[in-house]
Each structure stands twice: as C-alpha cells, then as structure tokens.
JSON list of C-alpha atoms in Angstrom, two decimals:
[
{"chain": "K", "resi": 1, "resn": "TYR", "atom": "CA", "xyz": [0.16, -0.60, -0.08]},
{"chain": "K", "resi": 2, "resn": "TYR", "atom": "CA", "xyz": [1.29, 3.36, -0.96]},
{"chain": "K", "resi": 3, "resn": "PRO", "atom": "CA", "xyz": [-0.71, 6.05, -1.17]},
{"chain": "K", "resi": 4, "resn": "TRP", "atom": "CA", "xyz": [1.41, 8.90, -2.18]},
{"chain": "K", "resi": 5, "resn": "TYR", "atom": "CA", "xyz": [1.96, 7.45, -5.70]},
{"chain": "K", "resi": 6, "resn": "GLU", "atom": "CA", "xyz": [1.45, 10.84, -7.68]},
{"chain": "K", "resi": 7, "resn": "GLU", "atom": "CA", "xyz": [3.20, 12.77, -4.96]},
{"chain": "K", "resi": 8, "resn": "PHE", "atom": "CA", "xyz": [6.09, 12.89, -3.13]},
{"chain": "K", "resi": 9, "resn": "CYS", "atom": "CA", "xyz": [6.25, 10.78, 0.58]},
{"chain": "K", "resi": 10, "resn": "HIS", "atom": "CA", "xyz": [7.20, 12.65, 3.16]},
{"chain": "K", "resi": 11, "resn": "GLU", "atom": "CA", "xyz": [7.35, 10.29, 5.55]},
{"chain": "K", "resi": 12, "resn": "ALA", "atom": "CA", "xyz": [10.07, 8.34, 6.82]},
{"chain": "K", "resi": 13, "resn": "SER", "atom": "CA", "xyz": [10.48, 4.72, 7.84]},
{"chain": "K", "resi": 14, "resn": "ASP", "atom": "CA", "xyz": [12.82, 2.66, 9.31]},
{"chain": "K", "resi": 15, "resn": "GLY", "atom": "CA", "xyz": [11.72, -0.62, 7.51]},
{"chain": "K", "resi": 16, "resn": "TYR", "atom": "CA", "xyz": [8.04, -2.12, 6.15]},
{"chain": "K", "resi": 17, "resn": "ILE", "atom": "CA", "xyz": [4.80, -4.08, 7.85]},
{"chain": "K", "resi": 18, "resn": "GLN", "atom": "CA", "xyz": [2.90, -5.61, 5.11]},
{"chain": "K", "resi": 19, "resn": "PRO", "atom": "CA", "xyz": [-0.55, -6.23, 6.22]},
{"chain": "K", "resi": 20, "resn": "TYR", "atom": "CA", "xyz": [-1.93, -9.70, 4.01]},
{"chain": "K", "resi": 21, "resn": "THR", "atom": "CA", "xyz": [-5.38, -11.49, 4.29]},
{"chain": "K", "resi": 22, "resn": "ASP", "atom": "CA", "xyz": [-5.95, -14.35, 3.63]},
{"chain": "K", "resi": 23, "resn": "SER", "atom": "CA", "xyz": [-9.04, -16.55, 2.57]},
{"chain": "K", "resi": 24, "resn": "PRO", "atom": "CA", "xyz": [-10.86, -20.30, 2.07]},
{"chain": "K", "resi": 25, "resn": "THR", "atom": "CA", "xyz": [-12.42, -18.82, -0.55]},
{"chain": "K", "resi": 26, "resn": "ASP", "atom": "CA", "xyz": [-9.82, -19.07, -2.99]},
{"chain": "K", "resi": 27, "resn": "SER", "atom": "CA", "xyz": [-6.33, -20.90, -4.47]},
{"chain": "K", "resi": 28, "resn": "GLU", "atom": "CA", "xyz": [-4.04, -19.09, -2.16]},
{"chain": "K", "resi": 29, "resn": "ASN", "atom": "CA", "xyz": [-2.72, -20.52, 1.29]},
{"chain": "K", "resi": 30, "resn": "VAL", "atom": "CA", "xyz": [-0.91, -16.89, 1.81]},
{"chain": "K", "resi": 31, "resn": "SER", "atom": "CA", "xyz": [-0.92, -17.32, 5.44]},
{"chain": "K", "resi": 32, "resn": "GLU", "atom": "CA", "xyz": [0.89, -21.40, 4.45]},
{"chain": "K", "resi": 33, "resn": "HIS", "atom": "CA", "xyz": [3.44, -18.98, 2.48]},
{"chain": "K", "resi": 34, "resn": "VAL", "atom": "CA", "xyz": [4.23, -16.42, 4.53]},
{"chain": "K", "resi": 35, "resn": "TYR", "atom": "CA", "xyz": [5.60, -18.69, 7.61]},
{"chain": "K", "resi": 36, "resn": "MET", "atom": "CA", "xyz": [7.10, -20.37, 5.59]},
{"chain": "K", "resi": 37, "resn": "GLN", "atom": "CA", "xyz": [8.61, -18.40, 3.94]},
{"chain": "K", "resi": 38, "resn": "ALA", "atom": "CA", "xyz": [9.82, -17.03, 7.60]},
{"chain": "K", "resi": 39, "resn": "ILE", "atom": "CA", "xyz": [10.88, -20.21, 8.70]},
{"chain": "K", "resi": 40, "resn": "ASN", "atom": "CA", "xyz": [12.53, -21.75, 4.86]},
{"chain": "K", "resi": 41, "resn": "ARG", "atom": "CA", "xyz": [15.01, -18.38, 4.36]},
{"chain": "K", "resi": 42, "resn": "ALA", "atom": "CA", "xyz": [16.65, -17.88, 8.19]},
{"chain": "K", "resi": 43, "resn": "ASP", "atom": "CA", "xyz": [20.00, -18.20, 9.10]},
{"chain": "K", "resi": 44, "resn": "LYS", "atom": "CA", "xyz": [20.49, -17.78, 12.68]},
{"chain": "K", "resi": 45, "resn": "TYR", "atom": "CA", "xyz": [16.50, -18.60, 14.64]},
{"chain": "K", "resi": 46, "resn": "VAL", "atom": "CA", "xyz": [13.01, -18.88, 14.26]},
{"chain": "K", "resi": 47, "resn": "TYR", "atom": "CA", "xyz": [10.65, -18.46, 17.24]},
{"chain": "K", "resi": 48, "resn": "ILE", "atom": "CA", "xyz": [6.97, -19.63, 17.39]},
{"chain": "K", "resi": 49, "resn": "CYS", "atom": "CA", "xyz": [4.47, -18.36, 19.47]},
{"chain": "K", "resi": 50, "resn": "THR", "atom": "CA", "xyz": [1.36, -20.36, 19.13]},
{"chain": "K", "resi": 51, "resn": "PRO", "atom": "CA", "xyz": [-1.80, -21.58, 21.29]},
{"chain": "K", "resi": 52, "resn": "TYR", "atom": "CA", "xyz": [-2.37, -24.61, 18.66]},
{"chain": "K", "resi": 53, "resn": "LEU", "atom": "CA", "xyz": [0.04, -26.84, 16.78]},
{"chain": "K", "resi": 54, "resn": "ILE", "atom": "CA", "xyz": [-1.59, -29.11, 14.21]},
{"chain": "K", "resi": 55, "resn": "ILE", "atom": "CA", "xyz": [0.45, -28.59, 11.46]},
{"chain": "K", "resi": 56, "resn": "ASP", "atom": "CA", "xyz": [1.05, -30.69, 7.91]},
{"chain": "K", "resi": 57, "resn": "ASP", "atom": "CA", "xyz": [3.86, -32.96, 6.86]},
{"chain": "K", "resi": 58, "resn": "SER", "atom": "CA", "xyz": [5.09, -30.03, 4.87]},
{"chain": "K", "resi": 59, "resn": "MET", "atom": "CA", "xyz": [5.13, -27.69, 7.46]},
{"chain": "K", "resi": 60, "resn": "VAL", "atom": "CA", "xyz": [7.46, -30.49, 9.73]},
{"chain": "K", "resi": 61, "resn": "SER", "atom": "CA", "xyz": [9.39, -31.49, 7.39]},
{"chain": "K", "resi": 62, "resn": "SER", "atom": "CA", "xyz": [9.91, -27.19, 6.77]},
{"chain": "K", "resi": 63, "resn": "LEU", "atom": "CA", "xyz": [10.66, -26.73, 10.52]},
{"chain": "K", "resi": 64, "resn": "ILE", "atom": "CA", "xyz": [12.97, -29.91, 11.08]},
{"chain": "K", "resi": 65, "resn": "LEU", "atom": "CA", "xyz": [15.30, -28.70, 8.00]},
{"chain": "K", "resi": 66, "resn": "ALA", "atom": "CA", "xyz": [15.79, -26.01, 9.13]},
{"chain": "K", "resi": 67, "resn": "ALA", "atom": "CA", "xyz": [16.86, -27.07, 12.89]},
{"chain": "K", "resi": 68, "resn": "LYS", "atom": "CA", "xyz": [18.81, -29.55, 10.76]},
{"chain": "K", "resi": 69, "resn": "SER", "atom": "CA", "xyz": [20.39, -26.21, 9.37]},
{"chain": "K", "resi": 70, "resn": "GLY", "atom": "CA", "xyz": [21.61, -25.26, 11.95]},
{"chain": "K", "resi": 71, "resn": "VAL", "atom": "CA", "xyz": [18.66, -22.61, 12.69]},
{"chain": "K", "resi": 72, "resn": "ASP", "atom": "CA", "xyz": [17.58, -22.26, 16.15]},
{"chain": "K", "resi": 73, "resn": "VAL", "atom": "CA", "xyz": [14.29, -23.29, 15.99]},
{"chain": "K", "resi": 74, "resn": "ARG", "atom": "CA", "xyz": [11.82, -22.81, 19.05]},
{"chain": "K", "resi": 75, "resn": "ILE", "atom": "CA", "xyz": [8.34, -23.23, 19.81]},
{"chain": "K", "resi": 76, "resn": "ILE", "atom": "CA", "xyz": [6.49, -21.98, 22.70]},
{"chain": "K", "resi": 77, "resn": "THR", "atom": "CA", "xyz": [2.65, -23.81, 23.19]},
{"chain": "K", "resi": 78, "resn": "PRO", "atom": "CA", "xyz": [0.17, -23.54, 25.96]},
{"chain": "K", "resi": 79, "resn": "ALA", "atom": "CA", "xyz": [1.22, -26.02, 29.00]},
{"chain": "K", "resi": 80, "resn": "LYS", "atom": "CA", "xyz": [-2.40, -25.23, 29.89]},
{"chain": "K", "resi": 81, "resn": "TRP", "atom": "CA", "xyz": [-5.28, -25.46, 27.19]},
{"chain": "K", "resi": 82, "resn": "ASP", "atom": "CA", "xyz": [-8.28, -24.38, 26.43]},
{"chain": "K", "resi": 83, "resn": "LYS", "atom": "CA", "xyz": [-9.30, -27.19, 24.31]},
{"chain": "K", "resi": 84, "resn": "TRP", "atom": "CA", "xyz": [-8.40, -30.78, 25.64]},
{"chain": "K", "resi": 85, "resn": "LEU", "atom": "CA", "xyz": [-8.53, -32.30, 22.37]},
{"chain": "K", "resi": 86, "resn": "VAL", "atom": "CA", "xyz": [-6.42, -29.61, 20.15]},
{"chain": "K", "resi": 87, "resn": "HIS", "atom": "CA", "xyz": [-3.61, -29.99, 23.42]},
{"chain": "K", "resi": 88, "resn": "LYS", "atom": "CA", "xyz": [-3.18, -33.25, 23.36]},
{"chain": "K", "resi": 89, "resn": "CYS", "atom": "CA", "xyz": [-3.33, -33.00, 19.57]},
{"chain": "K", "resi": 90, "resn": "THR", "atom": "CA", "xyz": [-0.69, -30.19, 19.86]},
{"chain": "K", "resi": 91, "resn": "ARG", "atom": "CA", "xyz": [1.15, -32.60, 22.34]},
{"chain": "K", "resi": 92, "resn": "SER", "atom": "CA", "xyz": [0.99, -35.57, 19.30]},
{"chain": "K", "resi": 93, "resn": "TYR", "atom": "CA", "xyz": [4.08, -33.14, 17.83]},
{"chain": "K", "resi": 94, "resn": "TYR", "atom": "CA", "xyz": [6.50, -33.26, 19.67]},
{"chain": "K", "resi": 95, "resn": "ARG", "atom": "CA", "xyz": [8.37, -36.15, 19.77]},
{"chain": "K", "resi": 96, "resn": "ASP", "atom": "CA", "xyz": [8.78, -35.93, 16.04]},
{"chain": "K", "resi": 97, "resn": "LEU", "atom": "CA", "xyz": [9.73, -31.94, 16.19]},
{"chain": "K", "resi": 98, "resn": "ILE", "atom": "CA", "xyz": [12.46, -32.57, 19.03]},
{"chain": "K", "resi": 99, "resn": "LEU", "atom": "CA", "xyz": [14.20, -35.66, 17.52]},
{"chain": "K", "resi": 100, "resn": "GLY", "atom": "CA", "xyz": [14.03, -33.20, 14.59]},
{"chain": "K", "resi": 101, "resn": "GLY", "atom": "CA", "xyz": [16.03, -30.11, 16.48]},
{"chain": "K", "resi": 102, "resn": "VAL", "atom": "CA", "xyz": [13.09, -28.35, 17.27]},
{"chain": "K", "resi": 103, "resn": "LYS", "atom": "CA", "xyz": [13.03, -26.86, 20.90]},
{"chain": "K", "resi": 104, "resn": "ILE", "atom": "CA", "xyz": [9.76, -27.08, 22.04]},
{"chain": "K", "resi": 105, "resn": "TYR", "atom": "CA", "xyz": [8.77, -24.58, 24.99]},
{"chain": "K", "resi": 106, "resn": "GLU", "atom": "CA", "xyz": [5.03, -24.91, 27.12]},
{"chain": "K", "resi": 107, "resn": "TYR", "atom": "CA", "xyz": [3.82, -21.69, 28.83]},
{"chain": "K", "resi": 108, "resn": "THR", "atom": "CA", "xyz": [2.86, -22.13, 32.04]},
{"chain": "K", "resi": 109, "resn": "PRO", "atom": "CA", "xyz": [1.49, -19.62, 33.80]},
{"chain": "K", "resi": 110, "resn": "GLY", "atom": "CA", "xyz": [-1.74, -19.77, 31.91]},
{"chain": "K", "resi": 111, "resn": "PHE", "atom": "CA", "xyz": [-3.08, -20.11, 28.17]},
{"chain": "K", "resi": 112, "resn": "VAL", "atom": "CA", "xyz": [-1.19, -18.63, 25.50]},
{"chain": "K", "resi": 113, "resn": "HIS", "atom": "CA", "xyz": [-2.91, -17.24, 22.83]},
{"chain": "K", "resi": 114, "resn": "ALA", "atom": "CA", "xyz": [-0.26, -15.52, 21.08]},
{"chain": "K", "resi": 115, "resn": "LYS", "atom": "CA", "xyz": [0.41, -15.99, 16.90]},
{"chain": "K", "resi": 116, "resn": "THR", "atom": "CA", "xyz": [3.57, -14.60, 16.65]},
{"chain": "K", "resi": 117, "resn": "PHE", "atom": "CA", "xyz": [6.67, -15.68, 14.23]},
{"chain": "K", "resi": 118, "resn": "LEU", "atom": "CA", "xyz": [10.40, -13.92, 14.53]},
{"chain": "K", "resi": 119, "resn": "ALA", "atom": "CA", "xyz": [13.09, -14.49, 12.40]},
{"chain": "K", "resi": 120, "resn": "ASP", "atom": "CA", "xyz": [16.75, -13.18, 12.06]},
{"chain": "K", "resi": 121, "resn": "ASP", "atom": "CA", "xyz": [15.48, -10.39, 13.32]},
{"chain": "K", "resi": 122, "resn": "GLU", "atom": "CA", "xyz": [14.61, -8.93, 9.89]},
{"chain": "K", "resi": 123, "resn": "ILE", "atom": "CA", "xyz": [11.28, -10.35, 9.81]},
{"chain": "K", "resi": 124, "resn": "ALA", "atom": "CA", "xyz": [8.15, -10.76, 12.20]},
{"chain": "K", "resi": 125, "resn": "VAL", "atom": "CA", "xyz": [4.83, -11.90, 12.04]},
{"chain": "K", "resi": 126, "resn": "VAL", "atom": "CA", "xyz": [1.74, -11.00, 13.70]},
{"chain": "K", "resi": 127, "resn": "GLY", "atom": "CA", "xyz": [-1.70, -11.63, 13.68]},
{"chain": "K", "resi": 128, "resn": "THR", "atom": "CA", "xyz": [-4.63, -14.05, 13.81]},
{"chain": "K", "resi": 129, "resn": "VAL", "atom": "CA", "xyz": [-3.13, -16.99, 12.01]},
{"chain": "K", "resi": 130, "resn": "ASN", "atom": "CA", "xyz": [-2.63, -20.06, 14.32]},
{"chain": "K", "resi": 131, "resn": "LEU", "atom": "CA", "xyz": [-0.20, -22.53, 13.26]},
{"chain": "K", "resi": 132, "resn": "ASP", "atom": "CA", "xyz": [-2.88, -25.13, 12.51]},
{"chain": "K", "resi": 133, "resn": "PHE", "atom": "CA", "xyz": [-4.99, -26.74, 10.03]},
{"chain": "K", "resi": 134, "resn": "ARG", "atom": "CA", "xyz": [-8.12, -24.37, 9.93]},
{"chain": "K", "resi": 135, "resn": "SER", "atom": "CA", "xyz": [-6.45, -21.67, 10.16]},
{"chain": "K", "resi": 136, "resn": "LEU", "atom": "CA", "xyz": [-3.59, -22.11, 7.66]},
{"chain": "K", "resi": 137, "resn": "TYR", "atom": "CA", "xyz": [-6.72, -23.33, 5.00]},
{"chain": "K", "resi": 138, "resn": "LEU", "atom": "CA", "xyz": [-10.02, -23.35, 6.10]},
{"chain": "K", "resi": 139, "resn": "HIS", "atom": "CA", "xyz": [-10.41, -19.83, 8.15]},
{"chain": "K", "resi": 140, "resn": "TYR", "atom": "CA", "xyz": [-10.75, -16.27, 6.74]},
{"chain": "K", "resi": 141, "resn": "GLU", "atom": "CA", "xyz": [-7.48, -14.84, 9.06]},
{"chain": "K", "resi": 142, "resn": "CYS", "atom": "CA", "xyz": [-5.01, -11.62, 8.31]},
{"chain": "K", "resi": 143, "resn": "GLY", "atom": "CA", "xyz": [-1.51, -10.64, 9.58]},
{"chain": "K", "resi": 144, "resn": "CYS", "atom": "CA", "xyz": [1.29, -8.41, 9.29]},
{"chain": "K", "resi": 145, "resn": "VAL", "atom": "CA", "xyz": [4.98, -8.93, 8.11]},
{"chain": "K", "resi": 146, "resn": "LEU", "atom": "CA", "xyz": [7.77, -6.75, 9.52]},
{"chain": "K", "resi": 147, "resn": "TYR", "atom": "CA", "xyz": [10.39, -6.19, 7.87]},
{"chain": "K", "resi": 148, "resn": "LYS", "atom": "CA", "xyz": [13.92, -4.75, 9.59]},
{"chain": "K", "resi": 149, "resn": "LYS", "atom": "CA", "xyz": [11.47, -1.97, 11.52]},
{"chain": "K", "resi": 150, "resn": "ASP", "atom": "CA", "xyz": [12.62, -1.26, 14.81]},
{"chain": "K", "resi": 151, "resn": "GLY", "atom": "CA", "xyz": [9.26, -2.84, 16.41]},
{"chain": "K", "resi": 152, "resn": "ILE", "atom": "CA", "xyz": [10.85, -5.94, 15.88]},
{"chain": "K", "resi": 153, "resn": "ALA", "atom": "CA", "xyz": [13.28, -5.81, 19.15]},
{"chain": "K", "resi": 154, "resn": "ASP", "atom": "CA", "xyz": [10.18, -5.15, 21.06]},
{"chain": "K", "resi": 155, "resn": "ILE", "atom": "CA", "xyz": [9.11, -8.65, 19.61]},
{"chain": "K", "resi": 156, "resn": "ARG", "atom": "CA", "xyz": [12.18, -10.62, 20.59]},
{"chain": "K", "resi": 157, "resn": "GLN", "atom": "CA", "xyz": [12.45, -9.08, 23.55]},
{"chain": "K", "resi": 158, "resn": "ASP", "atom": "CA", "xyz": [8.77, -10.56, 24.03]},
{"chain": "K", "resi": 159, "resn": "PHE", "atom": "CA", "xyz": [10.16, -14.14, 23.52]},
{"chain": "K", "resi": 160, "resn": "LYS", "atom": "CA", "xyz": [13.27, -13.36, 25.44]},
{"chain": "K", "resi": 161, "resn": "GLU", "atom": "CA", "xyz": [10.97, -12.39, 28.55]},
{"chain": "K", "resi": 162, "resn": "THR", "atom": "CA", "xyz": [7.78, -15.64, 27.52]},
{"chain": "K", "resi": 163, "resn": "PHE", "atom": "CA", "xyz": [10.93, -18.38, 27.16]},
{"chain": "K", "resi": 164, "resn": "GLU", "atom": "CA", "xyz": [11.64, -17.50, 30.95]},
{"chain": "K", "resi": 165, "resn": "LYS", "atom": "CA", "xyz": [8.01, -18.38, 31.86]},
{"chain": "K", "resi": 166, "resn": "CYS", "atom": "CA", "xyz": [8.24, -21.61, 30.24]},
{"chain": "K", "resi": 167, "resn": "ILE", "atom": "CA", "xyz": [9.51, -25.40, 30.54]},
{"chain": "K", "resi": 168, "resn": "ALA", "atom": "CA", "xyz": [11.67, -26.52, 27.98]},
{"chain": "K", "resi": 169, "resn": "VAL", "atom": "CA", "xyz": [9.72, -29.89, 25.99]},
{"chain": "K", "resi": 170, "resn": "ASP", "atom": "CA", "xyz": [12.98, -32.49, 25.72]},
{"chain": "K", "resi": 171, "resn": "LYS", "atom": "CA", "xyz": [12.60, -36.13, 25.18]},
{"chain": "K", "resi": 172, "resn": "ASN", "atom": "CA", "xyz": [12.87, -37.03, 29.11]},
{"chain": "K", "resi": 173, "resn": "TYR", "atom": "CA", "xyz": [9.75, -34.16, 29.26]},
{"chain": "K", "resi": 174, "resn": "TYR", "atom": "CA", "xyz": [7.72, -36.05, 26.53]},
{"chain": "K", "resi": 175, "resn": "GLU", "atom": "CA", "xyz": [8.28, -38.97, 28.05]},
{"chain": "K", "resi": 176, "resn": "THR", "atom": "CA", "xyz": [6.41, -37.94, 31.38]},
{"chain": "K", "resi": 177, "resn": "ILE", "atom": "CA", "xyz": [3.58, -37.48, 29.55]},
{"chain": "K", "resi": 178, "resn": "PRO", "atom": "CA", "xyz": [0.96, -40.88, 29.67]},
{"chain": "K", "resi": 179, "resn": "LEU", "atom": "CA", "xyz": [1.03, -43.07, 27.18]},
{"chain": "K", "resi": 180, "resn": "TRP", "atom": "CA", "xyz": [-2.23, -43.06, 26.77]},
{"chain": "K", "resi": 181, "resn": "GLN", "atom": "CA", "xyz": [-2.12, -39.58, 25.89]},
{"chain": "K", "resi": 182, "resn": "ARG", "atom": "CA", "xyz": [0.77, -39.81, 23.61]},
{"chain": "K", "resi": 183, "resn": "THR", "atom": "CA", "xyz": [-1.21, -42.53, 21.74]},
{"chain": "K", "resi": 184, "resn": "ALA", "atom": "CA", "xyz": [-4.87, -40.29, 21.86]},
{"chain": "K", "resi": 185, "resn": "GLY", "atom": "CA", "xyz": [-2.85, -37.64, 20.41]},
{"chain": "K", "resi": 186, "resn": "ARG", "atom": "CA", "xyz": [-1.80, -39.46, 17.50]},
{"chain": "K", "resi": 187, "resn": "LEU", "atom": "CA", "xyz": [-4.86, -40.37, 17.20]},
{"chain": "K", "resi": 188, "resn": "LEU", "atom": "CA", "xyz": [-6.50, -37.14, 17.16]},
{"chain": "K", "resi": 189, "resn": "ARG", "atom": "CA", "xyz": [-3.84, -36.28, 14.33]},
{"chain": "K", "resi": 190, "resn": "ILE", "atom": "CA", "xyz": [-6.87, -38.31, 12.21]},
{"chain": "K", "resi": 191, "resn": "PHE", "atom": "CA", "xyz": [-9.09, -35.11, 13.11]},
{"chain": "K", "resi": 192, "resn": "GLY", "atom": "CA", "xyz": [-6.42, -32.44, 12.52]},
{"chain": "K", "resi": 193, "resn": "PRO", "atom": "CA", "xyz": [-8.29, -30.39, 10.02]},
{"chain": "K", "resi": 194, "resn": "ILE", "atom": "CA", "xyz": [-11.40, -29.85, 12.24]},
{"chain": "K", "resi": 195, "resn": "LEU", "atom": "CA", "xyz": [-9.99, -29.29, 15.97]}
]
C-alpha cells in the first residue's frame, strides 16, 4: 500500500509493514506461504508462538530441515489449554519435532493465545493465524509482516521474557506424558483438520 503514488512521500520509515489477508475461498494459501517463507529464509533463528500446533507434513519438514541446517527453531505452546483434544493433538507433534532438533517450550502461567513468528531480527509476523490446519486452510485470517522495523526488537524482547516463563519440553519431559495421552494425541491427528 503506497498512498502517495502521484506525489512525493514525506513519511520516513525504518522498514516495511505488509498487512495481508487469507481466505479459504481462493487457491492461495497466503498465511502458510508467509510462515514458510520466514522459516525457509532464516539463517540464525526462528521463534514461533502459537496456541495450537496441528501441522501437515510439509510444515513439519520445513521446521525440521531448518533445525538440521543449524537454525535455532523454537516453538512456544501453552501448558494450560482451552481445548483438551486440541492440546493432546498439539503435543503429538512434540516427539518428531524434538528428535528433528526443534526446541519446544510450554508456557506455564496460563493459556497463551499469541500468534507470532520472528526470524533473524529481520522478519516478524503478528496476526490471527494459528499454526494449525484450520487457520492455514479453512478460516478467514489476517496478519502483518514486519521487515526490518524497529518494532521487531520489541517482539524479540517479548519472546525472551516469555521463554523465561516456559518449561523446555525435551525427550525426557515428553516421556513423562502418560502413554495413553500420547497415543490419543496421535490418533487425534486423523481429525486434525476439524479440531
């Protein structure tokens, strides 16, 4: 959006903000493409905060490939849930991601509902898009991509403070989740698109 098409722009900026929308009624998966682009172009780190983590194989592969390439990939999900079934399904992705080098954190003070991506202090995404099937493919969503904006430092600081309120979910922690819950979570993936 450039409102000064035919006149000189007196506004100065340190970067760019690109709002976007996504609709299930077209053939363009804008939200997924925005997230994939942030993951795939990262060199140092990708931090993700999402209340729901129900993703397809291409997203799992992108996250793991980034981690195996030396990118510090971290995902924050809530330890306290608002939807029990969705939480169990979310946790069913932990094992594969952890074994692939992705770091998982559960936010403990309460339910976290933020949907934020941050990559390499250059790109941030803030909006309504959860990292789940429904948000990526079935819902009307919106967001803003920030590129080289001063506000990105504030988002990084927020992530830093949020990580301090989280439990790191490693393989040992994952094994403490009762087997029946881990099994139920894997079975719930069948219904992932409607959870």
